[in-house]
């Protein structure tokens, strides 16, 4: 009995600490007297999450009564994986940030936003009910704004603005979706959506809500801007951990394997495929490492969208898409964290030997491209199997499309390595022991995790068969050759480098349109009012009444005693009559 | 019979008072209208205190009437003070305006 | 035991005593009032605690039993309103002290602020007495008396500023409130004629459609609607609230209108619900919809900050009434929670807004919205408080307004009452527009010329911030009021079963 209570208490405390410690430390950054300590403890903030992954028993679910409408938190299988990989990414990012900002005068501001986003990210992974999820998601999204604008340059401000607008859009979409869902009495996060009747509107809303986070196609513009403008540790967290929030959202809201949404599936597949290709082309035009890495994220997340789409096509496919999306998130997070740490090292003037730098960057790059023996190859193998389940036409799509995306990713990643090497040679030298070790550690993670980890190891066997090896090798080879040719040719694509879409123009345009529409509507109402109010009343008494048009006059009229009396009388008589009729009807029935 | 007469008279007084409160523009008349309204209600209450079935007098409505009169006196007092103040303010404003006009005339 | 029972009279008698003492002992009036406010906060805390342990309490004052004596009782909704009033009471007392201190330091006319302060404290304490009495009273005639206490002290408070505009507004306020309470009283007489009882619990047990009750309900409802300033009869509210002194505006807009609304809601949902048909609820809903839209439109027209806030009260009160048809569909307990969240969130936010507006007016010398640019640079805390309170009016999470609108919206969608849902969203849209109109002005980059001539005062800024944060974080404390309400639900059924005294 006692042990039971103790264990309950430990579980509750453990889970609360996962999000609680970062949030408390974030609060500490705000208070002047605690700042120093909070900043020192920054690298440790992700530890409770790691410990929770290792220690808390799986399938745990607890009520946290003190929180926002009495929330529920819990760890299920996928939450555990997400928590693990996010915690690792946050840990790396936090260590890098602690090192980088040690002497920055604004370090507390950065740490505050950083920790708040971290708390939000952990919280949304653990949240098991609708409001908590929404709240943590909002907390994370809005705190990340602080990370992006940290440098306070004009470019950073613009990136932040774009990000904020899209986040508002996503919040709005999610809020609407949540209202619609809970109006039907369904609690999506408990995994109990009888999902068959997800309407197209809901699918689009959910796509928007989480699509912004993963940079799905119409909402991708923030990624390139923010990854480039945020301080690199912040970008590491954005790319390694916060991106996954979008995937979690989809996993939570679409009950894969219990629902078949052919229309929604095709929509997701098309959007995903388009994003995968768009990312590659967009990236090849960029000449800043942050932007290239962001476009690789757009492209990779396009693949996740694709998987989600396949998962919605049939129940079997849903069953196998569910783990695959999780694994893909892990694979992408590991690789991106490592790449960003490498970028960080270069950015701070680590100037490692050229060969070491190239070799170290190649590992995660080729893992993303899907070279045999890496997690990328394992996942692409599984993805092909998944495409089988979708029927013949989809198989062809998968068979043609996947190698194509591999080729593209290879070229893009080699382009990125080229940029980083150029930058490494040009930049000044700095002191970077810690970050170098972190980088090495993360590369080791990219190599070893797939082999240490049961679910990926199962796929590894499949990916090592001769046919699959060839299948996954030739796109990478082809990509490498193409990239070599392209880089030798000067590394230029036709056209004068697509300027990054100027979001401000778009916003201004929309705003002007909106105002115009508004004036149209009000003009119309104005004319309508003239028609309605003027025509019927031509008598003298009413003439005076009409002169008092406009809200001001009407309001003044409402203020006259006789008018008030009229309403007073009218209301009491109407109420009286209503109740009387109801009473009579009741007595007649009785 | 008498109770009905009292009740009807009370209600009529209420309506008259209401009418005065709404229609008359002068504050004093409005206040008096409110007083007539409350008098009507009290009359109605007094009529309600007679129980036809037992012929007894119910004490509760009488207590209510007493309380109501106290409340009504309070409100009347506050309203009168307010309207006096209002009158003073209006007078002051008028005096100031007159004075200014006189000064302007003298200036010319 | 008898001593423990008598905690219930403290929220009524502490402010009443303080009102008398503050009038007599002029020098210590602030400390007496603050002590009374704190004491009633303490008493309310004790009452809440006892309610959670023992259930509802009833206490016949002075040992006189009803119907002739006065009976006070507690239940869940009343306690929530009491807590709100007590917390706001302490906050407003502190703010008022700061406000008058600053005004006395630099009077626009010598002697006037002193006189205002002298009358403010007794009247404010009397107001608190009336409000607490309203929430605690257990029979409909005592409710009438508390309504009158509230009305008289509110009108006198509104007249305090002494300008002729405020005198006109106050007189009108007094007459309207007289009309409202007269029709309420007539309703009470009808009820007494029909049932021969005044006690709320007994009435609830006895309520059935009868002509007398129907007339009574119509009269009482309209009277209370008039006193609450629901849409077509809201004319008296904006001038009265906007022309009063800042702490008075906060009292009137935050607390006073909630009192009569609380009574209205209690009559409709607890006492006389069997008498009322669905059509009546829809009528109320359309009044609320009208208030939201019309009030919102009027807010957008205003050029003065205080008038803007006053009109936004008109608009926000609409949300309270639009809850009627939704609650009718969704059941009583959910209605209570949505309405109470709305009322308390709005009360805190509105108090904070009027406090901020008063501070801004004291420092800038005017409240023309157009000329308020850059106040943030001089009064950062106040500007932030205004913005935080605005978040509640818009209804963003985690504010109390969010919880309330969320509940209403969900009920509307679940019952396929699309019209109400559209109105709710349109109201939020209007609120966004008018909140941002001011916030954007307050937060712009300050112009070169200094707007401010006076020094800052902590007592003016921090109470506003605390009230604003309360409204903003009300959503996070949601479980506690809900628990009180659930306890109250059980109690009310028990009361019906037992039949009362």
mmCIF file of C-alpha atoms in Angstrom, chain A residues 357-530:
data_model
loop_
_atom_site.group_PDB
_atom_site.id
_atom_site.type_symbol
_atom_site.label_atom_id
_atom_site.label_comp_id
_atom_site.label_asym_id
_atom_site.label_seq_id
_atom_site.Cartn_x
_atom_site.Cartn_y
_atom_site.Cartn_z
ATOM 1 C CA UNK A 357 35.141 18.192 -41.319
ATOM 2 C CA UNK A 358 34.065 16.658 -44.601
ATOM 3 C CA UNK A 359 34.069 13.146 -43.186
ATOM 4 C CA UNK A 360 32.160 14.169 -40.103
ATOM 5 C CA UNK A 361 29.520 15.991 -42.093
ATOM 6 C CA UNK A 362 29.238 13.204 -44.626
ATOM 7 C CA UNK A 363 27.951 10.715 -42.080
ATOM 8 C CA UNK A 364 24.648 12.448 -41.269
ATOM 9 C CA UNK A 365 24.317 13.697 -44.841
ATOM 10 C CA UNK A 366 24.510 10.251 -46.303
ATOM 11 C CA UNK A 367 22.275 8.926 -43.600
ATOM 12 C CA UNK A 368 19.660 11.407 -44.760
ATOM 13 C CA UNK A 369 20.282 10.423 -48.364
ATOM 14 C CA UNK A 370 19.773 6.782 -47.493
ATOM 15 C CA UNK A 371 23.146 5.106 -47.890
ATOM 16 C CA UNK A 372 23.143 1.395 -46.948
ATOM 17 C CA UNK A 373 23.885 0.611 -43.306
ATOM 18 C CA UNK A 374 22.496 3.940 -42.145
ATOM 19 C CA UNK A 375 19.141 4.604 -40.585
ATOM 20 C CA UNK A 376 18.097 6.372 -43.762
ATOM 21 C CA UNK A 377 18.413 3.217 -45.803
ATOM 22 C CA UNK A 378 16.505 1.202 -43.233
ATOM 23 C CA UNK A 379 13.656 3.659 -43.280
ATOM 24 C CA UNK A 380 13.529 3.967 -47.024
ATOM 25 C CA UNK A 381 13.312 0.200 -47.282
ATOM 26 C CA UNK A 382 10.390 0.208 -44.934
ATOM 27 C CA UNK A 383 8.827 3.055 -46.855
ATOM 28 C CA UNK A 384 8.936 1.031 -50.042
ATOM 29 C CA UNK A 385 7.141 -1.804 -48.291
ATOM 30 C CA UNK A 386 4.593 0.666 -47.113
ATOM 31 C CA UNK A 387 4.092 1.885 -50.671
ATOM 32 C CA UNK A 388 3.349 -1.749 -51.632
ATOM 33 C CA UNK A 389 0.394 -1.734 -49.298
ATOM 34 C CA UNK A 390 -1.078 1.238 -51.056
ATOM 35 C CA UNK A 391 -1.715 -0.708 -54.267
ATOM 36 C CA UNK A 392 0.059 -0.904 -57.617
ATOM 37 C CA UNK A 393 -0.212 2.691 -58.730
ATOM 38 C CA UNK A 394 1.172 3.887 -55.454
ATOM 39 C CA UNK A 395 3.962 1.352 -55.647
ATOM 40 C CA UNK A 396 5.122 2.827 -58.914
ATOM 41 C CA UNK A 397 4.917 6.255 -57.390
ATOM 42 C CA UNK A 398 7.049 5.110 -54.475
ATOM 43 C CA UNK A 399 9.516 3.278 -56.670
ATOM 44 C CA UNK A 400 10.113 6.202 -58.949
ATOM 45 C CA UNK A 401 9.782 8.921 -56.445
ATOM 46 C CA UNK A 402 11.928 7.600 -53.613
ATOM 47 C CA UNK A 403 15.138 7.136 -55.637
ATOM 48 C CA UNK A 404 14.513 10.545 -57.119
ATOM 49 C CA UNK A 405 14.296 12.115 -53.702
ATOM 50 C CA UNK A 406 17.450 10.226 -52.668
ATOM 51 C CA UNK A 407 19.327 11.655 -55.604
ATOM 52 C CA UNK A 408 18.055 15.100 -54.768
ATOM 53 C CA UNK A 409 18.931 14.808 -51.099
ATOM 54 C CA UNK A 410 22.457 13.635 -51.967
ATOM 55 C CA UNK A 411 23.064 16.630 -54.201
ATOM 56 C CA UNK A 412 21.592 18.991 -51.644
ATOM 57 C CA UNK A 413 23.644 17.600 -48.783
ATOM 58 C CA UNK A 414 26.867 17.720 -50.787
ATOM 59 C CA UNK A 415 26.050 21.309 -51.640
ATOM 60 C CA UNK A 416 25.672 21.982 -47.941
ATOM 61 C CA UNK A 417 29.002 20.345 -47.124
ATOM 62 C CA UNK A 418 30.633 22.437 -49.817
ATOM 63 C CA UNK A 419 29.219 25.614 -48.307
ATOM 64 C CA UNK A 420 30.328 24.665 -44.819
ATOM 65 C CA UNK A 421 33.837 23.858 -45.969
ATOM 66 C CA UNK A 422 34.100 27.159 -47.770
ATOM 67 C CA UNK A 423 32.926 28.938 -44.677
ATOM 68 C CA UNK A 424 35.305 27.000 -42.448
ATOM 69 C CA UNK A 425 38.260 28.067 -44.533
ATOM 70 C CA UNK A 426 37.233 31.715 -44.594
ATOM 71 C CA UNK A 427 36.171 32.361 -41.008
ATOM 72 C CA UNK A 428 38.343 33.454 -38.063
ATOM 73 C CA UNK A 429 39.597 30.978 -35.528
ATOM 74 C CA UNK A 430 37.883 30.520 -32.161
ATOM 75 C CA UNK A 431 38.073 28.309 -29.080
ATOM 76 C CA UNK A 432 35.699 25.406 -29.413
ATOM 77 C CA UNK A 433 36.599 22.335 -27.425
ATOM 78 C CA UNK A 434 33.205 21.541 -25.985
ATOM 79 C CA UNK A 435 31.313 21.969 -29.223
ATOM 80 C CA UNK A 436 33.819 19.790 -31.065
ATOM 81 C CA UNK A 437 33.288 16.964 -28.606
ATOM 82 C CA UNK A 438 29.547 17.386 -28.828
ATOM 83 C CA UNK A 439 29.795 17.142 -32.579
ATOM 84 C CA UNK A 440 31.817 13.965 -32.434
ATOM 85 C CA UNK A 441 29.368 12.533 -29.959
ATOM 86 C CA UNK A 442 26.427 13.359 -32.200
ATOM 87 C CA UNK A 443 28.085 11.723 -35.197
ATOM 88 C CA UNK A 444 28.609 8.644 -33.113
ATOM 89 C CA UNK A 445 24.913 8.824 -32.275
ATOM 90 C CA UNK A 446 23.949 8.955 -35.928
ATOM 91 C CA UNK A 447 26.065 5.891 -36.640
ATOM 92 C CA UNK A 448 25.326 3.805 -33.588
ATOM 93 C CA UNK A 449 21.759 4.465 -32.554
ATOM 94 C CA UNK A 450 20.234 2.531 -35.460
ATOM 95 C CA UNK A 451 22.215 -0.521 -34.426
ATOM 96 C CA UNK A 452 21.667 -0.212 -30.717
ATOM 97 C CA UNK A 453 17.992 0.205 -31.064
ATOM 98 C CA UNK A 454 15.639 -2.707 -31.538
ATOM 99 C CA UNK A 455 13.000 -1.344 -33.953
ATOM 100 C CA UNK A 456 15.541 0.011 -36.393
ATOM 101 C CA UNK A 457 17.751 -3.035 -36.162
ATOM 102 C CA UNK A 458 14.852 -5.165 -37.381
ATOM 103 C CA UNK A 459 14.677 -3.113 -40.515
ATOM 104 C CA UNK A 460 18.415 -3.230 -40.932
ATOM 105 C CA UNK A 461 18.292 -6.904 -41.883
ATOM 106 C CA UNK A 462 15.970 -6.073 -44.716
ATOM 107 C CA UNK A 463 18.085 -3.198 -45.926
ATOM 108 C CA UNK A 464 21.193 -5.362 -46.156
ATOM 109 C CA UNK A 465 19.851 -7.738 -48.766
ATOM 110 C CA UNK A 466 21.814 -7.505 -52.035
ATOM 111 C CA UNK A 467 18.921 -6.158 -54.042
ATOM 112 C CA UNK A 468 18.060 -3.468 -51.600
ATOM 113 C CA UNK A 469 21.683 -2.508 -51.207
ATOM 114 C CA UNK A 470 21.893 -1.915 -54.909
ATOM 115 C CA UNK A 471 18.559 -0.175 -54.891
ATOM 116 C CA UNK A 472 19.622 2.225 -52.204
ATOM 117 C CA UNK A 473 23.165 2.610 -53.453
ATOM 118 C CA UNK A 474 22.568 3.745 -57.000
ATOM 119 C CA UNK A 475 20.591 6.906 -56.186
ATOM 120 C CA UNK A 476 23.279 8.013 -53.781
ATOM 121 C CA UNK A 477 25.983 7.268 -56.329
ATOM 122 C CA UNK A 478 24.108 9.022 -59.064
ATOM 123 C CA UNK A 479 23.532 11.977 -56.777
ATOM 124 C CA UNK A 480 27.211 12.118 -55.873
ATOM 125 C CA UNK A 481 28.235 12.095 -59.522
ATOM 126 C CA UNK A 482 25.699 14.734 -60.426
ATOM 127 C CA UNK A 483 26.757 16.859 -57.495
ATOM 128 C CA UNK A 484 30.397 16.530 -58.475
ATOM 129 C CA UNK A 485 29.645 17.550 -62.038
ATOM 130 C CA UNK A 486 27.483 20.387 -60.841
ATOM 131 C CA UNK A 487 29.973 21.711 -58.315
ATOM 132 C CA UNK A 488 32.752 21.519 -60.874
ATOM 133 C CA UNK A 489 30.592 23.466 -63.268
ATOM 134 C CA UNK A 490 30.500 26.295 -60.761
ATOM 135 C CA UNK A 491 27.563 25.176 -58.656
ATOM 136 C CA UNK A 492 25.015 27.355 -60.335
ATOM 137 C CA UNK A 493 21.527 26.569 -61.376
ATOM 138 C CA UNK A 494 19.928 28.286 -64.330
ATOM 139 C CA UNK A 495 18.239 31.566 -63.471
ATOM 140 C CA UNK A 496 19.553 34.273 -61.218
ATOM 141 C CA UNK A 497 18.932 32.463 -57.971
ATOM 142 C CA UNK A 498 15.366 32.583 -56.884
ATOM 143 C CA UNK A 499 15.030 35.376 -54.356
ATOM 144 C CA UNK A 500 13.528 34.149 -51.140
ATOM 145 C CA UNK A 501 9.842 34.849 -51.360
ATOM 146 C CA UNK A 502 9.291 38.247 -49.884
ATOM 147 C CA UNK A 503 6.728 37.522 -47.284
ATOM 148 C CA UNK A 504 6.171 41.131 -46.391
ATOM 149 C CA UNK A 505 4.927 41.867 -49.877
ATOM 150 C CA UNK A 506 2.489 39.039 -49.623
ATOM 151 C CA UNK A 507 1.254 40.233 -46.267
ATOM 152 C CA UNK A 508 0.885 43.761 -47.539
ATOM 153 C CA UNK A 509 -0.983 42.541 -50.562
ATOM 154 C CA UNK A 510 -3.324 40.451 -48.462
ATOM 155 C CA UNK A 511 -3.849 43.343 -46.105
ATOM 156 C CA UNK A 512 -4.721 45.752 -48.896
ATOM 157 C CA UNK A 513 -7.080 43.218 -50.423
ATOM 158 C CA UNK A 514 -8.659 42.661 -47.062
ATOM 159 C CA UNK A 515 -9.219 46.346 -46.484
ATOM 160 C CA UNK A 516 -10.650 46.672 -49.952
ATOM 161 C CA UNK A 517 -13.038 43.806 -49.341
ATOM 162 C CA UNK A 518 -14.021 45.360 -46.055
ATOM 163 C CA UNK A 519 -14.842 48.671 -47.709
ATOM 164 C CA UNK A 520 -16.812 46.798 -50.352
ATOM 165 C CA UNK A 521 -18.833 45.079 -47.672
ATOM 166 C CA UNK A 522 -19.460 48.247 -45.712
ATOM 167 C CA UNK A 523 -20.391 50.125 -48.877
ATOM 168 C CA UNK A 524 -22.809 47.399 -49.722
ATOM 169 C CA UNK A 525 -24.306 47.482 -46.249
ATOM 170 C CA UNK A 526 -24.533 51.227 -46.498
ATOM 171 C CA UNK A 527 -26.474 51.036 -49.727
ATOM 172 C CA UNK A 528 -28.598 48.274 -48.328
ATOM 173 C CA UNK A 529 -29.426 50.330 -45.293
ATOM 174 C CA UNK A 530 -30.418 53.251 -47.472
#
